[in-house]
Amino acid sequence: MIAEHVGTMPTPSVDGLAASMTVPMWWSQLVARRPEAMALLSHATSLSLADIDRRSANIAVAMLEAGYGKGSRIALLMSNGPDWIAVWLATQRIGAVAVLLSTFFAADELRYALRHSDAGLLILDQEWQRLSFATRLEAALPALIAADGQSALLIDSAPYLRRIWSTDPASHRWVARTLVDAECCGAA
């Protein structure tokens, strides 16, 4: 019963309708039924389904305006939390492939994953609980240090990676934009 209220994915039905439901279809039905239902509650924040829906919709628009869409590979190097949920839902809304990177990856594993995933965009938390993903990323891709965040990235060890967005204020030159920008102001 509790899972029903939270919104579990539907099981395949006899008529095939539920079996063909996409994540965006399921999500929009869930939000339409219970927009003010609590989706996330932590010591730092509480968000309703409608709150997350708005955030993910704005991020999806920013992704589309930046040229990402169906089939684009968007890597996420993020801790579990509201930003991860909103970004992942945004990738699903636009038909992108979410490339989920482990926050435990060492620099060489991160470099390997970015090289072989063909991700064109990386969205990261720069830091989480004193772990600096940004520092680890610079160790994985030393060419980042010379990047300015304005021009498309051209890095031999991650040949498809063109932009990096961050959940945190841009403190590194190579960050093209923050999610705060993407949520309120469209794409850059």
PDB file of C-alpha atoms in Angstrom:
ATOM      1  CA  MET A   1       0.000   0.000   0.000  1.00  0.00           C
ATOM      2  CA  ILE A   2       2.760   2.500   0.862  1.00  0.00           C
ATOM      3  CA  ALA A   3       4.509   1.940  -2.487  1.00  0.00           C
ATOM      4  CA  GLU A   4       1.242   2.749  -4.217  1.00  0.00           C
ATOM      5  CA  HIS A   5       1.187   6.184  -2.555  1.00  0.00           C
ATOM      6  CA  VAL A   6       4.837   6.884  -3.318  1.00  0.00           C
ATOM      7  CA  GLY A   7       4.427   5.877  -6.957  1.00  0.00           C
ATOM      8  CA  THR A   8       6.042   2.642  -8.010  1.00  0.00           C
ATOM      9  CA  MET A   9       6.532   1.843 -11.666  1.00  0.00           C
ATOM     10  CA  PRO A  10       3.535  -0.042 -13.074  1.00  0.00           C
ATOM     11  CA  THR A  11       3.752  -3.740 -13.740  1.00  0.00           C
ATOM     12  CA  PRO A  12       3.140  -4.993 -17.277  1.00  0.00           C
ATOM     13  CA  SER A  13      -0.574  -5.173 -18.017  1.00  0.00           C
ATOM     14  CA  VAL A  14      -2.616  -7.488 -20.155  1.00  0.00           C
ATOM     15  CA  ASP A  15      -3.419  -4.850 -22.750  1.00  0.00           C
ATOM     16  CA  GLY A  16       0.267  -3.808 -23.036  1.00  0.00           C
ATOM     17  CA  LEU A  17      -0.364  -0.168 -22.176  1.00  0.00           C
ATOM     18  CA  ALA A  18       1.489  -0.101 -18.849  1.00  0.00           C
ATOM     19  CA  ALA A  19       4.362  -2.161 -20.259  1.00  0.00           C
ATOM     20  CA  SER A  20       5.068   0.534 -22.835  1.00  0.00           C
ATOM     21  CA  MET A  21       4.953   3.425 -20.355  1.00  0.00           C
ATOM     22  CA  THR A  22       8.112   5.543 -20.363  1.00  0.00           C
ATOM     23  CA  VAL A  23       9.654   7.175 -17.302  1.00  0.00           C
ATOM     24  CA  PRO A  24       8.437  10.656 -18.372  1.00  0.00           C
ATOM     25  CA  MET A  25       4.890   9.299 -18.876  1.00  0.00           C
ATOM     26  CA  TRP A  26       4.926   7.596 -15.478  1.00  0.00           C
ATOM     27  CA  TRP A  27       6.376  10.695 -13.802  1.00  0.00           C
ATOM     28  CA  SER A  28       3.820  13.086 -15.313  1.00  0.00           C
ATOM     29  CA  GLN A  29       0.950  10.815 -14.213  1.00  0.00           C
ATOM     30  CA  LEU A  30       2.388  10.612 -10.702  1.00  0.00           C
ATOM     31  CA  VAL A  31       2.776  14.398 -10.438  1.00  0.00           C
ATOM     32  CA  ALA A  32      -0.716  14.988 -11.885  1.00  0.00           C
ATOM     33  CA  ARG A  33      -2.262  12.685  -9.255  1.00  0.00           C
ATOM     34  CA  ARG A  34      -0.417  14.067  -6.225  1.00  0.00           C
ATOM     35  CA  PRO A  35       1.583  17.234  -7.015  1.00  0.00           C
ATOM     36  CA  GLU A  36       1.998  18.293  -3.388  1.00  0.00           C
ATOM     37  CA  ALA A  37       2.988  14.856  -2.108  1.00  0.00           C
ATOM     38  CA  MET A  38       6.343  14.838  -0.340  1.00  0.00           C
ATOM     39  CA  ALA A  39       8.984  13.481  -2.678  1.00  0.00           C
ATOM     40  CA  LEU A  40      12.100  14.179  -0.640  1.00  0.00           C
ATOM     41  CA  LEU A  41      12.638  15.069   2.979  1.00  0.00           C
ATOM     42  CA  SER A  42      16.085  15.585   4.458  1.00  0.00           C
ATOM     43  CA  HIS A  43      17.713  17.670   7.152  1.00  0.00           C
ATOM     44  CA  ALA A  44      18.446  20.348   4.531  1.00  0.00           C
ATOM     45  CA  THR A  45      15.316  20.438   2.394  1.00  0.00           C
ATOM     46  CA  SER A  46      11.867  19.123   1.649  1.00  0.00           C
ATOM     47  CA  LEU A  47      10.534  18.921  -1.886  1.00  0.00           C
ATOM     48  CA  SER A  48       7.158  17.955  -3.286  1.00  0.00           C
ATOM     49  CA  LEU A  49       6.670  16.005  -6.492  1.00  0.00           C
ATOM     50  CA  ALA A  50       5.701  19.310  -8.161  1.00  0.00           C
ATOM     51  CA  ASP A  51       8.931  20.967  -6.934  1.00  0.00           C
ATOM     52  CA  ILE A  52      11.090  18.241  -8.452  1.00  0.00           C
ATOM     53  CA  ASP A  53       8.959  18.270 -11.591  1.00  0.00           C
ATOM     54  CA  ARG A  54       9.569  22.016 -12.073  1.00  0.00           C
ATOM     55  CA  ARG A  55      13.304  21.673 -11.456  1.00  0.00           C
ATOM     56  CA  SER A  56      13.688  18.778 -13.860  1.00  0.00           C
ATOM     57  CA  ALA A  57      11.580  20.522 -16.522  1.00  0.00           C
ATOM     58  CA  ASN A  58      13.752  23.659 -16.335  1.00  0.00           C
ATOM     59  CA  ILE A  59      16.948  21.625 -16.525  1.00  0.00           C
ATOM     60  CA  ALA A  60      15.520  19.664 -19.479  1.00  0.00           C
ATOM     61  CA  VAL A  61      14.781  22.932 -21.312  1.00  0.00           C
ATOM     62  CA  ALA A  62      18.332  24.135 -20.648  1.00  0.00           C
ATOM     63  CA  MET A  63      19.708  20.836 -21.984  1.00  0.00           C
ATOM     64  CA  LEU A  64      17.613  21.121 -25.146  1.00  0.00           C
ATOM     65  CA  GLU A  65      18.595  24.752 -25.671  1.00  0.00           C
ATOM     66  CA  ALA A  66      22.258  23.763 -25.267  1.00  0.00           C
ATOM     67  CA  GLY A  67      21.862  21.195 -28.056  1.00  0.00           C
ATOM     68  CA  TYR A  68      21.397  17.988 -26.069  1.00  0.00           C
ATOM     69  CA  GLY A  69      18.447  15.766 -26.868  1.00  0.00           C
ATOM     70  CA  LYS A  70      17.363  12.290 -27.851  1.00  0.00           C
ATOM     71  CA  GLY A  71      20.322   9.929 -27.804  1.00  0.00           C
ATOM     72  CA  SER A  72      22.741  12.458 -26.261  1.00  0.00           C
ATOM     73  CA  ARG A  73      24.922  10.925 -23.599  1.00  0.00           C
ATOM     74  CA  ILE A  74      24.938  12.953 -20.410  1.00  0.00           C
ATOM     75  CA  ALA A  75      27.201  11.782 -17.597  1.00  0.00           C
ATOM     76  CA  LEU A  76      26.289  12.348 -13.947  1.00  0.00           C
ATOM     77  CA  LEU A  77      28.984  12.449 -11.269  1.00  0.00           C
ATOM     78  CA  MET A  78      26.740  13.383  -8.392  1.00  0.00           C
ATOM     79  CA  SER A  79      25.845  12.371  -4.869  1.00  0.00           C
ATOM     80  CA  ASN A  80      22.375  11.049  -4.154  1.00  0.00           C
ATOM     81  CA  GLY A  81      20.004  13.917  -3.531  1.00  0.00           C
ATOM     82  CA  PRO A  82      17.515  16.352  -5.032  1.00  0.00           C
ATOM     83  CA  ASP A  83      19.873  17.558  -7.763  1.00  0.00           C
ATOM     84  CA  TRP A  84      20.579  13.992  -8.892  1.00  0.00           C
ATOM     85  CA  ILE A  85      16.851  13.233  -9.063  1.00  0.00           C
ATOM     86  CA  ALA A  86      16.086  16.411 -11.041  1.00  0.00           C
ATOM     87  CA  VAL A  87      18.991  15.918 -13.464  1.00  0.00           C
ATOM     88  CA  TRP A  88      18.224  12.242 -14.053  1.00  0.00           C
ATOM     89  CA  LEU A  89      14.553  13.037 -14.698  1.00  0.00           C
ATOM     90  CA  ALA A  90      15.629  15.827 -17.086  1.00  0.00           C
ATOM     91  CA  THR A  91      17.705  13.357 -19.111  1.00  0.00           C
ATOM     92  CA  GLN A  92      14.709  11.049 -19.339  1.00  0.00           C
ATOM     93  CA  ARG A  93      12.418  13.899 -20.432  1.00  0.00           C
ATOM     94  CA  ILE A  94      14.636  14.730 -23.412  1.00  0.00           C
ATOM     95  CA  GLY A  95      15.384  11.140 -24.377  1.00  0.00           C
ATOM     96  CA  ALA A  96      19.070  11.358 -23.468  1.00  0.00           C
ATOM     97  CA  VAL A  97      21.123   8.465 -22.174  1.00  0.00           C
ATOM     98  CA  ALA A  98      22.096   9.065 -18.549  1.00  0.00           C
ATOM     99  CA  VAL A  99      25.622   7.780 -17.944  1.00  0.00           C
ATOM    100  CA  LEU A 100      25.774   7.199 -14.199  1.00  0.00           C
ATOM    101  CA  LEU A 101      29.320   7.519 -12.875  1.00  0.00           C
ATOM    102  CA  SER A 102      30.242   6.089  -9.504  1.00  0.00           C
ATOM    103  CA  THR A 103      31.252   8.651  -6.910  1.00  0.00           C
ATOM    104  CA  PHE A 104      33.798   6.057  -5.796  1.00  0.00           C
ATOM    105  CA  PHE A 105      35.667   6.104  -9.119  1.00  0.00           C
ATOM    106  CA  ALA A 106      39.357   6.902  -8.836  1.00  0.00           C
ATOM    107  CA  ALA A 107      40.817   9.298 -11.430  1.00  0.00           C
ATOM    108  CA  ASP A 108      41.863   6.527 -13.843  1.00  0.00           C
ATOM    109  CA  GLU A 109      38.422   4.869 -13.644  1.00  0.00           C
ATOM    110  CA  LEU A 110      36.737   8.213 -14.217  1.00  0.00           C
ATOM    111  CA  ARG A 111      38.933   8.898 -17.262  1.00  0.00           C
ATOM    112  CA  TYR A 112      38.149   5.428 -18.653  1.00  0.00           C
ATOM    113  CA  ALA A 113      34.390   5.873 -18.127  1.00  0.00           C
ATOM    114  CA  LEU A 114      34.324   9.318 -19.759  1.00  0.00           C
ATOM    115  CA  ARG A 115      36.415   8.142 -22.706  1.00  0.00           C
ATOM    116  CA  HIS A 116      34.338   5.046 -23.398  1.00  0.00           C
ATOM    117  CA  SER A 117      30.862   6.370 -22.581  1.00  0.00           C
ATOM    118  CA  ASP A 118      31.018   9.040 -25.330  1.00  0.00           C
ATOM    119  CA  ALA A 119      29.333  11.528 -22.966  1.00  0.00           C
ATOM    120  CA  GLY A 120      29.082  15.008 -24.479  1.00  0.00           C
ATOM    121  CA  LEU A 121      28.010  16.670 -21.229  1.00  0.00           C
ATOM    122  CA  LEU A 122      29.106  15.963 -17.670  1.00  0.00           C
ATOM    123  CA  ILE A 123      27.083  17.251 -14.737  1.00  0.00           C
ATOM    124  CA  LEU A 124      28.820  17.028 -11.397  1.00  0.00           C
ATOM    125  CA  ASP A 125      28.716  17.985  -7.774  1.00  0.00           C
ATOM    126  CA  GLN A 126      32.063  19.690  -7.284  1.00  0.00           C
ATOM    127  CA  GLU A 127      32.236  18.436  -3.730  1.00  0.00           C
ATOM    128  CA  TRP A 128      30.332  16.171  -1.393  1.00  0.00           C
ATOM    129  CA  GLN A 129      31.183  15.437   2.240  1.00  0.00           C
ATOM    130  CA  ARG A 130      34.765  16.629   1.823  1.00  0.00           C
ATOM    131  CA  LEU A 131      35.254  14.539  -1.335  1.00  0.00           C
ATOM    132  CA  SER A 132      36.225  16.792  -4.203  1.00  0.00           C
ATOM    133  CA  PHE A 133      34.850  15.376  -7.436  1.00  0.00           C
ATOM    134  CA  ALA A 134      36.271  18.438  -9.208  1.00  0.00           C
ATOM    135  CA  THR A 135      39.803  17.653  -8.009  1.00  0.00           C
ATOM    136  CA  ARG A 136      39.369  14.009  -9.002  1.00  0.00           C
ATOM    137  CA  LEU A 137      38.107  15.128 -12.428  1.00  0.00           C
ATOM    138  CA  GLU A 138      41.151  17.386 -12.910  1.00  0.00           C
ATOM    139  CA  ALA A 139      43.396  14.432 -12.014  1.00  0.00           C
ATOM    140  CA  ALA A 140      41.542  12.284 -14.541  1.00  0.00           C
ATOM    141  CA  LEU A 141      41.592  14.949 -17.269  1.00  0.00           C
ATOM    142  CA  PRO A 142      44.615  17.236 -16.701  1.00  0.00           C
ATOM    143  CA  ALA A 143      43.802  19.215 -19.868  1.00  0.00           C
ATOM    144  CA  LEU A 144      40.791  20.651 -18.007  1.00  0.00           C
ATOM    145  CA  ILE A 145      43.040  23.003 -16.080  1.00  0.00           C
ATOM    146  CA  ALA A 146      43.646  25.033 -19.264  1.00  0.00           C
ATOM    147  CA  ALA A 147      39.949  25.080 -20.257  1.00  0.00           C
ATOM    148  CA  ASP A 148      37.899  28.253 -19.821  1.00  0.00           C
ATOM    149  CA  GLY A 149      34.306  26.957 -19.670  1.00  0.00           C
ATOM    150  CA  GLN A 150      33.308  29.176 -22.598  1.00  0.00           C
ATOM    151  CA  SER A 151      34.744  27.133 -25.461  1.00  0.00           C
ATOM    152  CA  ALA A 152      33.858  23.540 -26.200  1.00  0.00           C
ATOM    153  CA  LEU A 153      36.234  21.139 -24.495  1.00  0.00           C
ATOM    154  CA  LEU A 154      38.708  19.315 -26.727  1.00  0.00           C
ATOM    155  CA  ILE A 155      40.335  16.637 -24.594  1.00  0.00           C
ATOM    156  CA  ASP A 156      42.056  13.625 -26.141  1.00  0.00           C
ATOM    157  CA  SER A 157      41.314  11.368 -23.165  1.00  0.00           C
ATOM    158  CA  ALA A 158      37.563  12.213 -23.312  1.00  0.00           C
ATOM    159  CA  PRO A 159      37.025  12.872 -27.020  1.00  0.00           C
ATOM    160  CA  TYR A 160      33.263  13.478 -26.953  1.00  0.00           C
ATOM    161  CA  LEU A 161      33.093  15.561 -23.781  1.00  0.00           C
ATOM    162  CA  ARG A 162      32.328  19.165 -24.752  1.00  0.00           C
ATOM    163  CA  ARG A 163      30.836  20.795 -21.651  1.00  0.00           C
ATOM    164  CA  ILE A 164      30.751  20.434 -17.879  1.00  0.00           C
ATOM    165  CA  TRP A 165      27.904  21.751 -15.762  1.00  0.00           C
ATOM    166  CA  SER A 166      28.002  21.857 -11.988  1.00  0.00           C
ATOM    167  CA  THR A 167      25.466  21.787  -9.190  1.00  0.00           C
ATOM    168  CA  ASP A 168      27.655  24.231  -7.274  1.00  0.00           C
ATOM    169  CA  PRO A 169      28.594  27.820  -8.066  1.00  0.00           C
ATOM    170  CA  ALA A 170      31.248  27.808 -10.780  1.00  0.00           C
ATOM    171  CA  SER A 171      34.494  27.913  -8.874  1.00  0.00           C
ATOM    172  CA  HIS A 172      36.503  26.198 -11.588  1.00  0.00           C
ATOM    173  CA  ARG A 173      37.242  27.887 -14.905  1.00  0.00           C
ATOM    174  CA  TRP A 174      36.194  24.792 -16.866  1.00  0.00           C
ATOM    175  CA  VAL A 175      32.587  24.777 -15.596  1.00  0.00           C
ATOM    176  CA  ALA A 176      30.361  26.082 -18.393  1.00  0.00           C
ATOM    177  CA  ARG A 177      27.312  26.685 -16.184  1.00  0.00           C
ATOM    178  CA  THR A 178      25.648  25.789 -12.930  1.00  0.00           C
ATOM    179  CA  LEU A 179      22.305  24.104 -12.445  1.00  0.00           C
ATOM    180  CA  VAL A 180      21.060  27.250 -10.729  1.00  0.00           C
ATOM    181  CA  ASP A 181      21.612  29.033 -14.072  1.00  0.00           C
ATOM    182  CA  ALA A 182      19.967  26.184 -15.969  1.00  0.00           C
ATOM    183  CA  GLU A 183      16.921  26.171 -13.686  1.00  0.00           C
ATOM    184  CA  CYS A 184      16.176  29.874 -13.935  1.00  0.00           C
ATOM    185  CA  CYS A 185      17.687  31.281 -17.073  1.00  0.00           C
ATOM    186  CA  GLY A 186      17.639  28.824 -20.006  1.00  0.00           C
ATOM    187  CA  ALA A 187      20.779  27.571 -21.706  1.00  0.00           C
ATOM    188  CA  ALA A 188      24.036  29.386 -22.227  1.00  0.00           C
TER     189      ALA A 188
END
